[in-house]
Structure formats: structure tokens, C-alpha cells
Amino acid sequence: MCFTFLVNICQQGNEDNMQLPSFIEVYRGLISTSSISSSDPSWDEGNQQVIEKLATWLKDVGFDVDVIQAAPGKYNLLAKKGHGEGGLLLAGHSDTVPFDEGRWNFEPHAITEANNRFYGLGTADMKGFFAFIYEAVKKIDWSKQTKPLYILATCDEETSMLGARHFTDNTPIKPDYCIIGEPTSLVPIRAHKGHVANAVRVTGKSGHSSDPALGVNAIEIMHEVLFALMQLRDKLIKEYHHPGFAIPNPTLNLGHIHGGDSANRICGCCELHYDVRPLPGISLDGLSNMLLGALQEVQAKWPGRIEITPLHDPVPGFECNHDHPFVGGMENICQTPSETVNYCTEAPFLSQLCPTLVLGPGSIEQAHQPDEFLAFEFIDPTINILSKSIYQYCFD
Ligand SMILES: [Zn+2]
């Protein structure tokens, strides 16, 4: 992989297209336009401004651009260049997580170049990816294009994945292949587990601890809930196995519990939060039935006292079959074997349209951290991989 064009890209822009913004101008424009999404309304912003910037840039390089409202203040952008069936979809989310005020050594909403890195919120995860796409498409000779190239920027990936859900449910496009540019250190990711998280709330009846008959102890009922969930966990481990994952089973984690207030009172209320990471292939409906089924007996014993609510919309697992030609094709372009990971992306939704891989610059280690950065060493290889992918899947 070659790095010789780095200085050129960073400082001078593309000499053939002097009127177009340079890589660093686009990158800076994306990062300096805040687009935080959060389930906490005091943090949650729309992404309209960043989508408008992207729309302008992409129109300038010959794309037809559609901006679709997915919810108030929340937009998806779909850009298309070229005609015909199939083609390639390059996708990513335009929102970021909130940042830890006071824990950043750099301005989160700016690009700071230091230590051979670009620091800033979203440099790696992942709206910076659109600057790489932009740089790649500027350099393509489109004269022999035979299939369309699509670019999708979604909203609200960091909260509900609303943008990807909305797009998948409504789009008429049928690309052949999709690449999602989440930070994978340029390793093609062919599968990840899903994520389901629920709260179980047990409502008992408080009373003086000297007479247990005065109340209903919520901690004791929770004990039965925990036992049932741990039995389900063992069943999941026994029944499901995927050799492609380092942790080859679904996991069930009891992550948070709170109940009661003092030793001399019967506990009136107890709440548990747990999560499950299902393997690809386990349906959300099937999993939901198993989770509800596991607590059926305890619920029947304590009618009206056990309430189960989701902590977020569930995300299924995702897999592009290891034998699929797209996996081999992208392994070849990246010169790296594909892998599986344990974090979630929009792939379970977009892969309903076509075979999908997750592949992008920067490391997931830097995502959702203070001083998020993207190392310079990713710049040229990323543009190179994107160019090769476009020539491979949009040209005969
Ligand atoms: Zn991300």
C-alpha cells in the first residue's frame, strides 16, 4: 500500500479539480458540523446540516441526490451516479455519539492534526468516511461506468438505527453489494452478533422485616427470575454454536440490578437489566419467544408482579456467507482475510437489500472515546480500496 499522495491530498487538494474541495476541506466540514444523536434529549441534535453539506458536495461531482426525512430533524441521504441495475452501495451513518465534556484534549467539533492523526468527534466513527468516498469518486474515470454507484448517509445509528431501518423498509433500489464504512481498520467484516437488552421490573409489597407475611419480597421473586434467565443462558450455549466467532455462542449478561432500601424493610421493588448477543441466524422473534418463555412460569406464580420492557429496539445478528464471491472479492482488494466482530452496525438492515460487508478506516478502539482519532496511515489505502471497489462493481 502506498502513502506517497498523503501530503498532496492533505495540503493541495486534487489538481485536476481545483474548483472542488480537497479531502481535508470535506473532512473538516463534516467534523465541524455537529450531528450528535442521543436518547438523552438534552444531547440529541438533528443531522440536517451535515446532510445538506454532503448533498452539495455530491451534486458537484455529478450525483443525483435525494434527502429523505426519517423523523423530525433526522434525514437520510441517498446519492446515485450512473444508470442500470445492481451496482455498489457505499453506506455510513452521519450522526455521532455525545462527547465527554472536559475529557477531550482537542476540540471535538474540529479537525486537529497531531501525532500523525486527525483528532475529532466522528473522525473514525464514522462520518469522516464520506470524505474518503468523496476523494475516491473525484479520481474515477466514469466514461466506462456500466452500473450505478450509490452513497447512503443515515441518521440515528448511534441510538435506534432509525435511519437504516427506515431506508431498508422504503427504498426501491436493489444494489448488488453494500459496504458500510464503520472503522474496521480496513479489515472486511462478514458477520457480527446482534443485541437485545431488556429490563425486568418486579413489584412486590414493602413491609416491616419482622413479619414476612406483611409484604411480598421483590428480591426473592427476582431470585427466581435470575435462576430462570441463567437456565436459559445455559440452554442458548448448548443449542447455538458458530465457529466463526471468538465467543462461539450467544451470550446473556446480567448487567445491572437494583432493589430495596434497607435491611429492616421487605423489598418492594427490584429491577434488573440484562442483554443478549444473538448469533446471526437467530431470529429476533424466536429469541423474544425464548426470553418470554423462560419467565412464563415465574410470571404465572406471581401474576401482575413481573414486567419486561425493552431497553432499545433489538438488532439482529448479521452474516455474509464466508463462501460468497463478494467476501472473496473484497478480501482480494483489501489483501486481508475477512473477520467477525462483536459490535453492532447497520448491516443487519442493509443486508436485507444485498450482500453486505463492514469495512472502513480507523479503529473501533477509538470509537465512543475522548480524543477519537483517525491515523494518517489509513488515508491512501482507504481511497485506494474504495476506488478499486467502485471499478470492480460499477464497471464491466
Ligand atoms: Zn459507527
mmCIF file of C-alpha atoms and ligand atoms in Angstrom:
data_model
loop_
_atom_site.group_PDB
_atom_site.id
_atom_site.type_symbol
_atom_site.label_atom_id
_atom_site.label_comp_id
_atom_site.label_asym_id
_atom_site.label_seq_id
_atom_site.Cartn_x
_atom_site.Cartn_y
_atom_site.Cartn_z
ATOM 1 C CA MET A 1 0.000 0.000 0.000
ATOM 2 C CA CYS A 2 1.362 3.395 -0.894
ATOM 3 C CA PHE A 3 1.322 6.611 1.099
ATOM 4 C CA THR A 4 3.030 8.952 -1.322
ATOM 5 C CA PHE A 5 -0.048 11.033 -2.093
ATOM 6 C CA LEU A 6 -0.816 11.861 1.516
ATOM 7 C CA VAL A 7 0.726 15.321 1.540
ATOM 8 C CA ASN A 8 -0.852 16.133 -1.774
ATOM 9 C CA ILE A 9 -4.313 15.168 -0.559
ATOM 10 C CA CYS A 10 -3.983 16.995 2.740
ATOM 11 C CA GLN A 11 -2.483 20.236 1.558
ATOM 12 C CA GLN A 12 -3.277 20.828 -2.044
ATOM 13 C CA GLY A 13 -6.439 19.001 -2.969
ATOM 14 C CA ASN A 14 -6.916 17.426 -6.343
ATOM 15 C CA GLU A 15 -5.142 19.392 -9.013
ATOM 16 C CA ASP A 16 -7.428 18.118 -11.763
ATOM 17 C CA ASN A 17 -10.454 19.504 -9.964
ATOM 18 C CA MET A 18 -9.238 22.727 -8.422
ATOM 19 C CA GLN A 19 -12.786 24.036 -8.075
ATOM 20 C CA LEU A 20 -13.781 21.074 -5.882
ATOM 21 C CA PRO A 21 -12.988 20.978 -2.162
ATOM 22 C CA SER A 22 -9.962 18.928 -1.126
ATOM 23 C CA PHE A 23 -10.120 15.818 1.049
ATOM 24 C CA ILE A 24 -9.198 17.791 4.158
ATOM 25 C CA GLU A 25 -11.754 20.513 3.428
ATOM 26 C CA VAL A 26 -14.533 17.921 3.162
ATOM 27 C CA TYR A 27 -13.256 16.051 6.225
ATOM 28 C CA ARG A 28 -13.112 19.287 8.235
ATOM 29 C CA GLY A 29 -16.561 20.314 7.010
ATOM 30 C CA LEU A 30 -18.057 17.008 8.197
ATOM 31 C CA ILE A 31 -16.412 17.006 11.633
ATOM 32 C CA SER A 32 -17.088 20.708 12.337
ATOM 33 C CA THR A 33 -20.823 20.213 11.689
ATOM 34 C CA SER A 34 -22.124 18.683 14.908
ATOM 35 C CA SER A 35 -24.625 15.835 14.427
ATOM 36 C CA ILE A 36 -24.905 14.151 17.819
ATOM 37 C CA SER A 37 -27.708 11.687 18.374
ATOM 38 C CA SER A 38 -28.638 10.518 21.839
ATOM 39 C CA SER A 39 -31.568 9.021 23.706
ATOM 40 C CA ASP A 40 -30.988 11.926 26.146
ATOM 41 C CA PRO A 41 -32.971 14.823 24.590
ATOM 42 C CA SER A 42 -30.551 17.412 26.018
ATOM 43 C CA TRP A 43 -27.814 15.961 23.758
ATOM 44 C CA ASP A 44 -29.875 14.959 20.735
ATOM 45 C CA GLU A 45 -29.391 17.113 17.624
ATOM 46 C CA GLY A 46 -30.669 16.774 14.108
ATOM 47 C CA ASN A 47 -28.316 15.863 11.272
ATOM 48 C CA GLN A 48 -29.831 18.237 8.701
ATOM 49 C CA GLN A 49 -26.761 20.487 8.384
ATOM 50 C CA VAL A 50 -24.290 17.711 7.762
ATOM 51 C CA ILE A 51 -26.651 16.107 5.244
ATOM 52 C CA GLU A 52 -27.014 19.449 3.413
ATOM 53 C CA LYS A 53 -23.228 19.771 3.150
ATOM 54 C CA LEU A 54 -22.898 16.243 1.808
ATOM 55 C CA ALA A 55 -25.702 16.865 -0.682
ATOM 56 C CA THR A 56 -23.926 19.943 -2.068
ATOM 57 C CA TRP A 57 -20.559 18.219 -2.380
ATOM 58 C CA LEU A 58 -22.022 15.128 -4.057
ATOM 59 C CA LYS A 59 -24.126 17.149 -6.522
ATOM 60 C CA ASP A 60 -20.921 18.973 -7.504
ATOM 61 C CA VAL A 61 -19.320 15.676 -8.542
ATOM 62 C CA GLY A 62 -22.309 14.597 -10.640
ATOM 63 C CA PHE A 63 -24.511 12.637 -8.251
ATOM 64 C CA ASP A 64 -28.303 12.783 -8.175
ATOM 65 C CA VAL A 65 -29.126 13.379 -4.528
ATOM 66 C CA ASP A 66 -32.284 12.520 -2.589
ATOM 67 C CA VAL A 67 -32.729 13.665 1.003
ATOM 68 C CA ILE A 68 -35.391 11.691 2.836
ATOM 69 C CA GLN A 69 -36.822 12.678 6.208
ATOM 70 C CA ALA A 70 -36.930 9.680 8.549
ATOM 71 C CA ALA A 71 -38.217 11.631 11.593
ATOM 72 C CA PRO A 72 -38.441 15.315 12.571
ATOM 73 C CA GLY A 73 -34.945 16.796 12.163
ATOM 74 C CA LYS A 74 -33.492 13.433 11.097
ATOM 75 C CA TYR A 75 -32.559 12.773 7.476
ATOM 76 C CA ASN A 76 -31.143 10.054 5.247
ATOM 77 C CA LEU A 77 -29.283 10.999 2.075
ATOM 78 C CA LEU A 78 -29.142 8.743 -0.971
ATOM 79 C CA ALA A 79 -26.897 9.798 -3.847
ATOM 80 C CA LYS A 80 -26.710 7.999 -7.189
ATOM 81 C CA LYS A 81 -24.274 8.191 -10.062
ATOM 82 C CA GLY A 82 -24.789 6.152 -13.205
ATOM 83 C CA HIS A 83 -27.628 4.024 -14.557
ATOM 84 C CA GLY A 84 -28.688 0.433 -14.854
ATOM 85 C CA GLU A 85 -29.341 -2.391 -12.461
ATOM 86 C CA GLY A 86 -27.342 -3.509 -9.442
ATOM 87 C CA GLY A 87 -24.148 -1.655 -8.682
ATOM 88 C CA LEU A 88 -22.478 -0.780 -5.393
ATOM 89 C CA LEU A 89 -23.830 0.942 -2.283
ATOM 90 C CA LEU A 90 -21.323 2.735 -0.016
ATOM 91 C CA ALA A 91 -23.059 3.435 3.281
ATOM 92 C CA GLY A 92 -22.449 5.018 6.639
ATOM 93 C CA HIS A 93 -24.087 6.961 9.426
ATOM 94 C CA SER A 94 -23.915 10.727 9.621
ATOM 95 C CA ASP A 95 -24.501 11.007 13.386
ATOM 96 C CA THR A 96 -22.050 10.676 16.276
ATOM 97 C CA VAL A 97 -22.336 9.840 19.950
ATOM 98 C CA PRO A 98 -22.175 12.671 22.541
ATOM 99 C CA PHE A 99 -18.703 13.502 23.903
ATOM 100 C CA ASP A 100 -17.315 13.603 27.450
ATOM 101 C CA GLU A 101 -17.004 17.294 28.221
ATOM 102 C CA GLY A 102 -13.699 18.028 29.947
ATOM 103 C CA ARG A 103 -12.099 14.723 28.953
ATOM 104 C CA TRP A 104 -11.061 15.764 25.425
ATOM 105 C CA ASN A 105 -7.586 17.226 24.881
ATOM 106 C CA PHE A 106 -8.719 18.512 21.467
ATOM 107 C CA GLU A 107 -11.767 20.360 20.194
ATOM 108 C CA PRO A 108 -14.327 17.596 19.375
ATOM 109 C CA HIS A 109 -16.023 19.627 16.609
ATOM 110 C CA ALA A 110 -12.853 20.430 14.692
ATOM 111 C CA ILE A 111 -10.064 18.548 12.950
ATOM 112 C CA THR A 112 -6.794 18.767 14.871
ATOM 113 C CA GLU A 113 -3.758 17.327 13.103
ATOM 114 C CA ALA A 114 -1.243 15.978 15.634
ATOM 115 C CA ASN A 115 0.837 12.822 16.145
ATOM 116 C CA ASN A 116 0.136 11.731 12.543
ATOM 117 C CA ARG A 117 -3.568 11.612 13.394
ATOM 118 C CA PHE A 118 -6.731 13.575 12.771
ATOM 119 C CA TYR A 119 -8.474 14.156 16.109
ATOM 120 C CA GLY A 120 -12.201 14.971 16.273
ATOM 121 C CA LEU A 121 -15.635 13.520 17.033
ATOM 122 C CA GLY A 122 -16.667 11.318 14.096
ATOM 123 C CA THR A 123 -13.196 11.117 12.504
ATOM 124 C CA ALA A 124 -13.265 7.321 12.867
ATOM 125 C CA ASP A 125 -16.897 6.562 13.829
ATOM 126 C CA MET A 126 -17.669 7.432 11.132
ATOM 127 C CA LYS A 127 -18.930 10.471 9.208
ATOM 128 C CA GLY A 128 -15.311 11.117 8.169
ATOM 129 C CA PHE A 129 -15.755 8.113 5.840
ATOM 130 C CA PHE A 130 -17.718 10.322 3.427
ATOM 131 C CA ALA A 131 -14.577 12.423 2.844
ATOM 132 C CA PHE A 132 -12.787 9.262 1.698
ATOM 133 C CA ILE A 133 -15.648 8.367 -0.644
ATOM 134 C CA TYR A 134 -15.609 11.914 -2.000
ATOM 135 C CA GLU A 135 -11.870 11.758 -2.663
ATOM 136 C CA ALA A 136 -12.210 8.371 -4.395
ATOM 137 C CA VAL A 137 -15.082 9.425 -6.685
ATOM 138 C CA LYS A 138 -13.252 12.615 -7.742
ATOM 139 C CA LYS A 139 -10.491 10.449 -9.212
ATOM 140 C CA ILE A 140 -12.655 7.892 -11.056
ATOM 141 C CA ASP A 141 -12.821 7.975 -14.850
ATOM 142 C CA TRP A 142 -16.567 7.453 -15.246
ATOM 143 C CA SER A 143 -16.604 7.137 -19.038
ATOM 144 C CA LYS A 144 -16.942 3.330 -18.999
ATOM 145 C CA GLN A 145 -19.289 3.001 -15.987
ATOM 146 C CA THR A 146 -21.952 0.318 -16.520
ATOM 147 C CA LYS A 147 -23.694 0.076 -13.125
ATOM 148 C CA PRO A 148 -24.772 2.691 -10.586
ATOM 149 C CA LEU A 149 -22.796 3.792 -7.551
ATOM 150 C CA TYR A 150 -24.963 4.716 -4.559
ATOM 151 C CA ILE A 151 -23.913 6.605 -1.451
ATOM 152 C CA LEU A 152 -26.122 6.408 1.632
ATOM 153 C CA ALA A 153 -25.753 8.570 4.747
ATOM 154 C CA THR A 154 -28.143 7.588 7.538
ATOM 155 C CA CYS A 155 -29.376 9.235 10.730
ATOM 156 C CA ASP A 156 -29.611 7.964 14.302
ATOM 157 C CA GLU A 157 -27.343 4.920 14.017
ATOM 158 C CA GLU A 158 -25.980 5.614 17.489
ATOM 159 C CA THR A 159 -29.423 5.429 19.113
ATOM 160 C CA SER A 160 -32.206 3.472 17.409
ATOM 161 C CA MET A 161 -30.763 2.706 13.925
ATOM 162 C CA LEU A 162 -33.883 4.501 12.729
ATOM 163 C CA GLY A 163 -32.200 5.717 9.520
ATOM 164 C CA ALA A 164 -31.103 2.273 8.336
ATOM 165 C CA ARG A 165 -34.454 0.726 9.330
ATOM 166 C CA HIS A 166 -36.381 3.458 7.511
ATOM 167 C CA PHE A 167 -34.192 3.217 4.412
ATOM 168 C CA THR A 168 -34.349 -0.576 4.186
ATOM 169 C CA ASP A 169 -38.123 -0.576 4.564
ATOM 170 C CA ASN A 170 -38.746 2.098 1.936
ATOM 171 C CA THR A 171 -36.029 2.177 -0.715
ATOM 172 C CA PRO A 172 -36.754 0.933 -4.226
ATOM 173 C CA ILE A 173 -33.029 0.424 -5.040
ATOM 174 C CA LYS A 174 -31.527 -3.030 -5.477
ATOM 175 C CA PRO A 175 -27.734 -2.743 -5.434
ATOM 176 C CA ASP A 176 -25.614 -5.872 -5.966
ATOM 177 C CA TYR A 177 -23.374 -5.199 -2.972
ATOM 178 C CA CYS A 178 -23.018 -2.885 0.009
ATOM 179 C CA ILE A 179 -20.008 -1.699 2.014
ATOM 180 C CA ILE A 180 -20.592 0.033 5.363
ATOM 181 C CA GLY A 181 -17.575 2.171 6.285
ATOM 182 C CA GLU A 182 -17.521 1.685 10.060
ATOM 183 C CA PRO A 183 -13.980 1.689 11.499
ATOM 184 C CA THR A 184 -12.690 -1.874 10.981
ATOM 185 C CA SER A 185 -9.021 -0.972 10.399
ATOM 186 C CA LEU A 186 -9.724 -1.825 6.728
ATOM 187 C CA VAL A 187 -10.453 -5.478 7.557
ATOM 188 C CA PRO A 188 -13.610 -6.757 5.780
ATOM 189 C CA ILE A 189 -16.129 -7.832 8.434
ATOM 190 C CA ARG A 190 -18.537 -10.520 7.235
ATOM 191 C CA ALA A 191 -20.561 -11.143 10.418
ATOM 192 C CA HIS A 192 -21.458 -9.766 13.805
ATOM 193 C CA LYS A 193 -23.787 -10.694 16.630
ATOM 194 C CA GLY A 194 -26.991 -8.813 17.374
ATOM 195 C CA HIS A 195 -28.021 -7.017 20.548
ATOM 196 C CA VAL A 196 -31.156 -7.282 22.645
ATOM 197 C CA ALA A 197 -31.445 -5.547 26.028
ATOM 198 C CA ASN A 198 -34.394 -5.754 28.417
ATOM 199 C CA ALA A 199 -35.406 -4.524 31.847
ATOM 200 C CA VAL A 200 -37.262 -6.848 34.230
ATOM 201 C CA ARG A 201 -39.114 -4.987 36.946
ATOM 202 C CA VAL A 202 -40.502 -6.902 39.922
ATOM 203 C CA THR A 203 -43.099 -5.115 42.019
ATOM 204 C CA GLY A 204 -43.577 -6.633 45.467
ATOM 205 C CA LYS A 205 -45.082 -5.121 48.600
ATOM 206 C CA SER A 206 -42.963 -3.457 51.250
ATOM 207 C CA GLY A 207 -43.431 -4.036 54.985
ATOM 208 C CA HIS A 208 -41.616 -4.395 58.322
ATOM 209 C CA SER A 209 -38.925 -7.086 58.132
ATOM 210 C CA SER A 210 -40.040 -8.558 61.465
ATOM 211 C CA ASP A 211 -43.107 -10.134 59.820
ATOM 212 C CA PRO A 212 -42.530 -11.524 56.288
ATOM 213 C CA ALA A 213 -46.266 -12.102 55.921
ATOM 214 C CA LEU A 214 -46.803 -8.319 55.801
ATOM 215 C CA GLY A 215 -45.274 -7.978 52.353
ATOM 216 C CA VAL A 216 -44.133 -9.601 49.121
ATOM 217 C CA ASN A 217 -40.342 -9.555 48.781
ATOM 218 C CA ALA A 218 -39.340 -8.364 45.303
ATOM 219 C CA ILE A 219 -35.743 -9.561 45.741
ATOM 220 C CA GLU A 220 -36.971 -13.099 46.419
ATOM 221 C CA ILE A 221 -39.068 -13.043 43.237
ATOM 222 C CA MET A 222 -36.078 -11.610 41.366
ATOM 223 C CA HIS A 223 -34.066 -14.564 42.614
ATOM 224 C CA GLU A 224 -36.464 -16.825 40.708
ATOM 225 C CA VAL A 225 -36.195 -14.572 37.636
ATOM 226 C CA LEU A 226 -32.386 -14.752 37.756
ATOM 227 C CA PHE A 227 -32.467 -18.527 38.085
ATOM 228 C CA ALA A 228 -34.750 -18.838 35.037
ATOM 229 C CA LEU A 229 -32.566 -16.493 32.946
ATOM 230 C CA MET A 230 -29.385 -18.364 33.870
ATOM 231 C CA GLN A 231 -31.041 -21.630 32.837
ATOM 232 C CA LEU A 232 -31.931 -20.014 29.503
ATOM 233 C CA ARG A 233 -28.328 -18.810 29.156
ATOM 234 C CA ASP A 234 -27.064 -22.392 29.565
ATOM 235 C CA LYS A 235 -29.634 -23.615 27.029
ATOM 236 C CA LEU A 236 -28.543 -20.946 24.497
ATOM 237 C CA ILE A 237 -24.896 -22.000 24.932
ATOM 238 C CA LYS A 238 -25.796 -25.663 24.481
ATOM 239 C CA GLU A 239 -28.040 -25.193 21.431
ATOM 240 C CA TYR A 240 -26.305 -22.481 19.372
ATOM 241 C CA HIS A 241 -22.752 -22.510 18.084
ATOM 242 C CA HIS A 242 -20.991 -20.554 15.335
ATOM 243 C CA PRO A 243 -17.333 -21.448 14.784
ATOM 244 C CA GLY A 244 -16.693 -18.098 13.039
ATOM 245 C CA PHE A 245 -16.819 -16.165 16.327
ATOM 246 C CA ALA A 246 -14.147 -15.973 19.044
ATOM 247 C CA ILE A 247 -17.030 -16.362 21.554
ATOM 248 C CA PRO A 248 -18.884 -19.016 19.524
ATOM 249 C CA ASN A 249 -22.214 -18.875 21.440
ATOM 250 C CA PRO A 250 -24.903 -16.328 22.165
ATOM 251 C CA THR A 251 -24.125 -14.523 25.427
ATOM 252 C CA LEU A 252 -26.591 -13.425 28.121
ATOM 253 C CA ASN A 253 -25.249 -10.887 30.614
ATOM 254 C CA LEU A 254 -26.935 -9.816 33.841
ATOM 255 C CA GLY A 255 -25.659 -6.248 33.820
ATOM 256 C CA HIS A 256 -27.495 -4.167 36.413
ATOM 257 C CA ILE A 257 -29.696 -4.812 39.417
ATOM 258 C CA HIS A 258 -31.229 -2.531 41.970
ATOM 259 C CA GLY A 259 -33.812 -3.179 44.617
ATOM 260 C CA GLY A 260 -34.888 -2.296 48.125
ATOM 261 C CA ASP A 261 -33.552 0.340 50.510
ATOM 262 C CA SER A 262 -32.790 -1.092 53.949
ATOM 263 C CA ALA A 263 -32.195 -4.368 55.720
ATOM 264 C CA ASN A 264 -35.198 -3.962 58.003
ATOM 265 C CA ARG A 265 -37.774 -3.464 55.251
ATOM 266 C CA ILE A 266 -39.307 -6.064 52.946
ATOM 267 C CA CYS A 267 -38.090 -5.120 49.463
ATOM 268 C CA GLY A 268 -40.967 -3.590 47.493
ATOM 269 C CA CYS A 269 -39.351 -3.237 44.085
ATOM 270 C CA CYS A 270 -36.377 -4.683 42.214
ATOM 271 C CA GLU A 271 -35.167 -4.026 38.675
ATOM 272 C CA LEU A 272 -32.750 -5.999 36.505
ATOM 273 C CA HIS A 273 -31.187 -5.046 33.171
ATOM 274 C CA TYR A 274 -29.720 -7.795 31.002
ATOM 275 C CA ASP A 275 -28.535 -8.136 27.428
ATOM 276 C CA VAL A 276 -28.328 -10.960 24.922
ATOM 277 C CA ARG A 277 -25.992 -11.040 21.909
ATOM 278 C CA PRO A 278 -27.590 -13.494 19.475
ATOM 279 C CA LEU A 279 -25.576 -15.177 16.729
ATOM 280 C CA PRO A 280 -26.517 -14.374 13.132
ATOM 281 C CA GLY A 281 -29.330 -16.688 12.060
ATOM 282 C CA ILE A 282 -31.225 -16.480 15.373
ATOM 283 C CA SER A 283 -34.402 -14.529 14.595
ATOM 284 C CA LEU A 284 -35.458 -11.714 16.894
ATOM 285 C CA ASP A 285 -38.949 -13.204 17.156
ATOM 286 C CA GLY A 286 -37.537 -16.594 18.073
ATOM 287 C CA LEU A 287 -35.253 -15.033 20.676
ATOM 288 C CA SER A 288 -38.063 -12.922 22.089
ATOM 289 C CA ASN A 289 -40.200 -16.061 22.474
ATOM 290 C CA MET A 290 -37.347 -17.800 24.296
ATOM 291 C CA LEU A 291 -36.816 -14.837 26.651
ATOM 292 C CA LEU A 292 -40.518 -14.500 27.439
ATOM 293 C CA GLY A 293 -40.929 -18.266 27.676
ATOM 294 C CA ALA A 294 -38.112 -18.513 30.216
ATOM 295 C CA LEU A 295 -40.033 -16.268 32.630
ATOM 296 C CA GLN A 296 -43.515 -17.675 31.963
ATOM 297 C CA GLU A 297 -43.515 -19.996 34.955
ATOM 298 C CA VAL A 298 -42.338 -17.300 37.402
ATOM 299 C CA GLN A 299 -44.862 -14.856 35.966
ATOM 300 C CA ALA A 300 -47.685 -17.373 36.379
ATOM 301 C CA LYS A 301 -46.632 -17.887 40.002
ATOM 302 C CA TRP A 302 -46.561 -14.097 40.652
ATOM 303 C CA PRO A 303 -49.329 -12.671 38.454
ATOM 304 C CA GLY A 304 -49.061 -8.946 37.687
ATOM 305 C CA ARG A 305 -45.752 -8.539 39.543
ATOM 306 C CA ILE A 306 -43.202 -9.028 36.732
ATOM 307 C CA GLU A 307 -42.929 -6.539 33.898
ATOM 308 C CA ILE A 308 -40.494 -6.920 30.961
ATOM 309 C CA THR A 309 -39.645 -3.906 28.769
ATOM 310 C CA PRO A 310 -37.048 -3.492 26.018
ATOM 311 C CA LEU A 311 -34.235 -1.009 26.739
ATOM 312 C CA HIS A 312 -33.849 -0.317 23.000
ATOM 313 C CA ASP A 313 -35.097 -1.649 19.678
ATOM 314 C CA PRO A 314 -33.463 -5.047 19.185
ATOM 315 C CA VAL A 315 -30.785 -5.502 16.495
ATOM 316 C CA PRO A 316 -30.424 -8.936 14.893
ATOM 317 C CA GLY A 317 -27.097 -10.571 14.036
ATOM 318 C CA PHE A 318 -25.714 -10.268 10.514
ATOM 319 C CA GLU A 319 -23.691 -12.523 8.243
ATOM 320 C CA CYS A 320 -22.475 -12.539 4.672
ATOM 321 C CA ASN A 321 -21.633 -16.167 3.936
ATOM 322 C CA HIS A 322 -17.880 -16.794 4.013
ATOM 323 C CA ASP A 323 -18.143 -18.559 0.619
ATOM 324 C CA HIS A 324 -19.906 -15.650 -1.079
ATOM 325 C CA PRO A 325 -17.913 -14.226 -4.036
ATOM 326 C CA PHE A 326 -18.276 -10.704 -2.585
ATOM 327 C CA VAL A 327 -16.305 -11.779 0.516
ATOM 328 C CA GLY A 328 -13.516 -13.240 -1.624
ATOM 329 C CA GLY A 329 -13.581 -10.212 -3.929
ATOM 330 C CA MET A 330 -13.179 -7.720 -1.088
ATOM 331 C CA GLU A 331 -10.567 -9.874 0.700
ATOM 332 C CA ASN A 332 -8.647 -9.716 -2.551
ATOM 333 C CA ILE A 333 -8.977 -5.939 -2.915
ATOM 334 C CA CYS A 334 -8.008 -5.392 0.757
ATOM 335 C CA GLN A 335 -5.323 -8.105 0.717
ATOM 336 C CA THR A 336 -6.663 -9.172 4.128
ATOM 337 C CA PRO A 337 -8.830 -12.137 5.250
ATOM 338 C CA SER A 338 -12.320 -11.230 6.444
ATOM 339 C CA GLU A 339 -13.220 -11.492 10.129
ATOM 340 C CA THR A 340 -16.187 -11.394 12.501
ATOM 341 C CA VAL A 341 -16.698 -8.890 15.335
ATOM 342 C CA ASN A 342 -18.796 -8.419 18.448
ATOM 343 C CA TYR A 343 -20.128 -4.891 17.990
ATOM 344 C CA CYS A 344 -23.323 -3.995 16.104
ATOM 345 C CA THR A 345 -23.724 -1.982 12.913
ATOM 346 C CA GLU A 346 -26.467 -1.174 10.399
ATOM 347 C CA ALA A 347 -25.504 -4.299 8.417
ATOM 348 C CA PRO A 348 -28.437 -6.462 9.657
ATOM 349 C CA PHE A 349 -30.774 -3.932 7.981
ATOM 350 C CA LEU A 350 -28.864 -3.039 4.796
ATOM 351 C CA SER A 351 -28.001 -6.707 4.173
ATOM 352 C CA GLN A 352 -31.736 -7.243 3.583
ATOM 353 C CA LEU A 353 -31.123 -5.409 0.279
ATOM 354 C CA CYS A 354 -27.942 -7.180 -0.844
ATOM 355 C CA PRO A 355 -24.787 -8.949 0.378
ATOM 356 C CA THR A 356 -23.064 -6.530 2.764
ATOM 357 C CA LEU A 357 -19.656 -6.158 4.377
ATOM 358 C CA VAL A 358 -18.486 -3.719 7.039
ATOM 359 C CA LEU A 359 -15.165 -2.167 6.028
ATOM 360 C CA GLY A 360 -13.713 1.215 6.818
ATOM 361 C CA PRO A 361 -10.744 3.261 8.011
ATOM 362 C CA GLY A 362 -9.804 3.853 11.636
ATOM 363 C CA SER A 363 -10.100 1.520 14.585
ATOM 364 C CA ILE A 364 -13.188 0.635 16.635
ATOM 365 C CA GLU A 365 -10.894 1.054 19.692
ATOM 366 C CA GLN A 366 -11.147 4.815 19.166
ATOM 367 C CA ALA A 367 -14.926 4.890 18.728
ATOM 368 C CA HIS A 368 -17.007 6.474 21.510
ATOM 369 C CA GLN A 369 -13.791 7.607 23.299
ATOM 370 C CA PRO A 370 -12.409 11.036 24.260
ATOM 371 C CA ASP A 371 -9.759 12.136 21.715
ATOM 372 C CA GLU A 372 -11.255 9.955 18.977
ATOM 373 C CA PHE A 373 -8.824 9.928 16.059
ATOM 374 C CA LEU A 374 -8.043 8.508 12.657
ATOM 375 C CA ALA A 375 -4.399 7.704 11.890
ATOM 376 C CA PHE A 376 -2.936 9.202 8.693
ATOM 377 C CA GLU A 377 -1.766 5.743 7.617
ATOM 378 C CA PHE A 378 -5.377 4.892 6.673
ATOM 379 C CA ILE A 379 -5.796 7.713 4.163
ATOM 380 C CA ASP A 380 -4.225 6.390 0.970
ATOM 381 C CA PRO A 381 -5.132 2.697 1.478
ATOM 382 C CA THR A 382 -8.792 3.637 2.080
ATOM 383 C CA ILE A 383 -9.056 5.759 -1.058
ATOM 384 C CA ASN A 384 -7.287 3.001 -2.961
ATOM 385 C CA ILE A 385 -9.686 0.280 -1.691
ATOM 386 C CA LEU A 386 -12.744 2.432 -2.433
ATOM 387 C CA SER A 387 -11.527 3.182 -5.985
ATOM 388 C CA LYS A 388 -10.830 -0.490 -6.675
ATOM 389 C CA SER A 389 -14.241 -1.489 -5.264
ATOM 390 C CA ILE A 390 -16.013 1.067 -7.474
ATOM 391 C CA TYR A 391 -14.150 -0.130 -10.592
ATOM 392 C CA GLN A 392 -14.813 -3.758 -9.628
ATOM 393 C CA TYR A 393 -18.559 -3.457 -9.004
ATOM 394 C CA CYS A 394 -19.712 -0.493 -11.153
ATOM 395 C CA PHE A 395 -17.661 -1.175 -14.288
ATOM 396 C CA ASP A 396 -17.571 -4.216 -16.590
HETATM 397 ZN ZN ZN B 1 -20.432 3.836 13.954
#
